[in-house]
Amino acid sequence: MDTIETASRIQQITQQLDRLIAEMMTLRGQVVALTAETSTNPTSVRQAGYFGMWADREDMAGQSSRAWLEELRNQQWRYS
């Protein structure tokens, strides 16, 4: 192949790749839309299974997460 033929073939392949990528993006969007329609996602974060997962930690008892985090930081960084 000469240089012109090679450049032309590269351009054809690149155009095919661009077309396939666009098609994949369209199909991915359709999958996302179908998943959203059929999903049983909770309507609130409070209904999600992970909500309150730290509620039974003894070291957090009676504290807000912010207060607990501040106390933890003070303990960890005290000797820095």
mmCIF file of C-alpha atoms in Angstrom:
data_model
loop_
_atom_site.group_PDB
_atom_site.id
_atom_site.type_symbol
_atom_site.label_atom_id
_atom_site.label_comp_id
_atom_site.label_asym_id
_atom_site.label_seq_id
_atom_site.Cartn_x
_atom_site.Cartn_y
_atom_site.Cartn_z
ATOM 1 C CA MET A 1 0.000 0.000 0.000
ATOM 2 C CA ASP A 2 1.168 3.455 -0.710
ATOM 3 C CA THR A 3 0.874 6.392 1.660
ATOM 4 C CA ILE A 4 -2.392 7.690 0.169
ATOM 5 C CA GLU A 5 -4.072 4.273 0.387
ATOM 6 C CA THR A 6 -2.867 3.831 3.972
ATOM 7 C CA ALA A 7 -4.165 7.258 4.996
ATOM 8 C CA SER A 8 -7.504 6.512 3.329
ATOM 9 C CA ARG A 9 -7.788 3.141 5.114
ATOM 10 C CA ILE A 10 -6.910 4.749 8.453
ATOM 11 C CA GLN A 11 -9.639 7.325 7.892
ATOM 12 C CA GLN A 12 -12.186 4.591 7.057
ATOM 13 C CA ILE A 13 -11.310 2.604 10.157
ATOM 14 C CA THR A 14 -11.486 5.728 12.327
ATOM 15 C CA GLN A 15 -14.932 6.570 10.929
ATOM 16 C CA GLN A 16 -16.124 3.021 11.633
ATOM 17 C CA LEU A 17 -14.810 3.255 15.188
ATOM 18 C CA ASP A 18 -16.566 6.593 15.718
ATOM 19 C CA ARG A 19 -19.831 5.115 14.404
ATOM 20 C CA LEU A 20 -19.524 2.066 16.656
ATOM 21 C CA ILE A 21 -18.729 4.199 19.700
ATOM 22 C CA ALA A 22 -21.795 6.359 19.031
ATOM 23 C CA GLU A 23 -23.925 3.216 18.658
ATOM 24 C CA MET A 24 -22.544 1.803 21.914
ATOM 25 C CA MET A 25 -23.354 5.030 23.736
ATOM 26 C CA THR A 26 -26.920 4.913 22.413
ATOM 27 C CA LEU A 27 -27.311 1.303 23.525
ATOM 28 C CA ARG A 28 -25.786 2.065 26.937
ATOM 29 C CA GLY A 29 -28.308 4.875 27.374
ATOM 30 C CA GLN A 30 -31.117 2.468 26.564
ATOM 31 C CA VAL A 31 -29.819 -0.033 29.127
ATOM 32 C CA VAL A 32 -29.625 2.685 31.769
ATOM 33 C CA ALA A 33 -33.182 3.774 30.988
ATOM 34 C CA LEU A 34 -34.483 0.200 31.175
ATOM 35 C CA THR A 35 -32.611 -0.412 34.410
ATOM 36 C CA ALA A 36 -34.117 2.718 35.938
ATOM 37 C CA GLU A 37 -37.617 1.575 34.938
ATOM 38 C CA THR A 38 -37.252 -1.927 36.374
ATOM 39 C CA SER A 39 -35.076 -1.120 39.371
ATOM 40 C CA THR A 40 -36.407 -1.224 42.898
ATOM 41 C CA ASN A 41 -34.098 1.513 44.133
ATOM 42 C CA PRO A 42 -35.227 3.025 47.413
ATOM 43 C CA THR A 43 -36.853 6.401 47.113
ATOM 44 C CA SER A 44 -34.995 7.690 50.160
ATOM 45 C CA VAL A 45 -31.488 7.145 51.456
ATOM 46 C CA ARG A 46 -33.077 6.183 54.779
ATOM 47 C CA GLN A 47 -34.653 3.158 53.071
ATOM 48 C CA ALA A 48 -31.350 1.906 51.699
ATOM 49 C CA GLY A 49 -29.782 -1.129 53.345
ATOM 50 C CA TYR A 50 -26.623 0.732 54.291
ATOM 51 C CA PHE A 51 -28.421 3.487 56.206
ATOM 52 C CA GLY A 52 -27.659 3.295 59.923
ATOM 53 C CA MET A 53 -25.019 0.615 59.506
ATOM 54 C CA TRP A 54 -22.874 2.249 62.179
ATOM 55 C CA ALA A 55 -25.749 2.747 64.623
ATOM 56 C CA ASP A 56 -24.718 -0.164 66.842
ATOM 57 C CA ARG A 57 -21.077 0.862 67.306
ATOM 58 C CA GLU A 58 -20.290 1.285 70.984
ATOM 59 C CA ASP A 59 -17.712 4.014 70.347
ATOM 60 C CA MET A 60 -20.358 6.106 68.577
ATOM 61 C CA ALA A 61 -23.107 5.672 71.151
ATOM 62 C CA GLY A 62 -24.807 8.927 72.021
ATOM 63 C CA GLN A 63 -22.743 11.004 69.574
ATOM 64 C CA SER A 64 -23.443 12.490 66.226
ATOM 65 C CA SER A 65 -21.165 11.292 63.459
ATOM 66 C CA ARG A 66 -19.619 14.753 63.358
ATOM 67 C CA ALA A 67 -18.799 14.725 67.083
ATOM 68 C CA TRP A 68 -17.422 11.202 66.808
ATOM 69 C CA LEU A 69 -15.237 12.197 63.860
ATOM 70 C CA GLU A 70 -13.892 15.257 65.668
ATOM 71 C CA GLU A 71 -13.049 13.136 68.718
ATOM 72 C CA LEU A 72 -11.343 10.543 66.525
ATOM 73 C CA ARG A 73 -9.297 13.201 64.770
ATOM 74 C CA ASN A 74 -8.245 14.721 68.087
ATOM 75 C CA GLN A 75 -7.117 11.316 69.361
ATOM 76 C CA GLN A 76 -5.233 10.420 66.181
ATOM 77 C CA TRP A 77 -3.575 13.775 65.612
ATOM 78 C CA ARG A 78 -2.806 14.643 69.205
ATOM 79 C CA TYR A 79 0.804 13.430 69.019
ATOM 80 C CA SER A 80 1.539 14.802 65.557
#
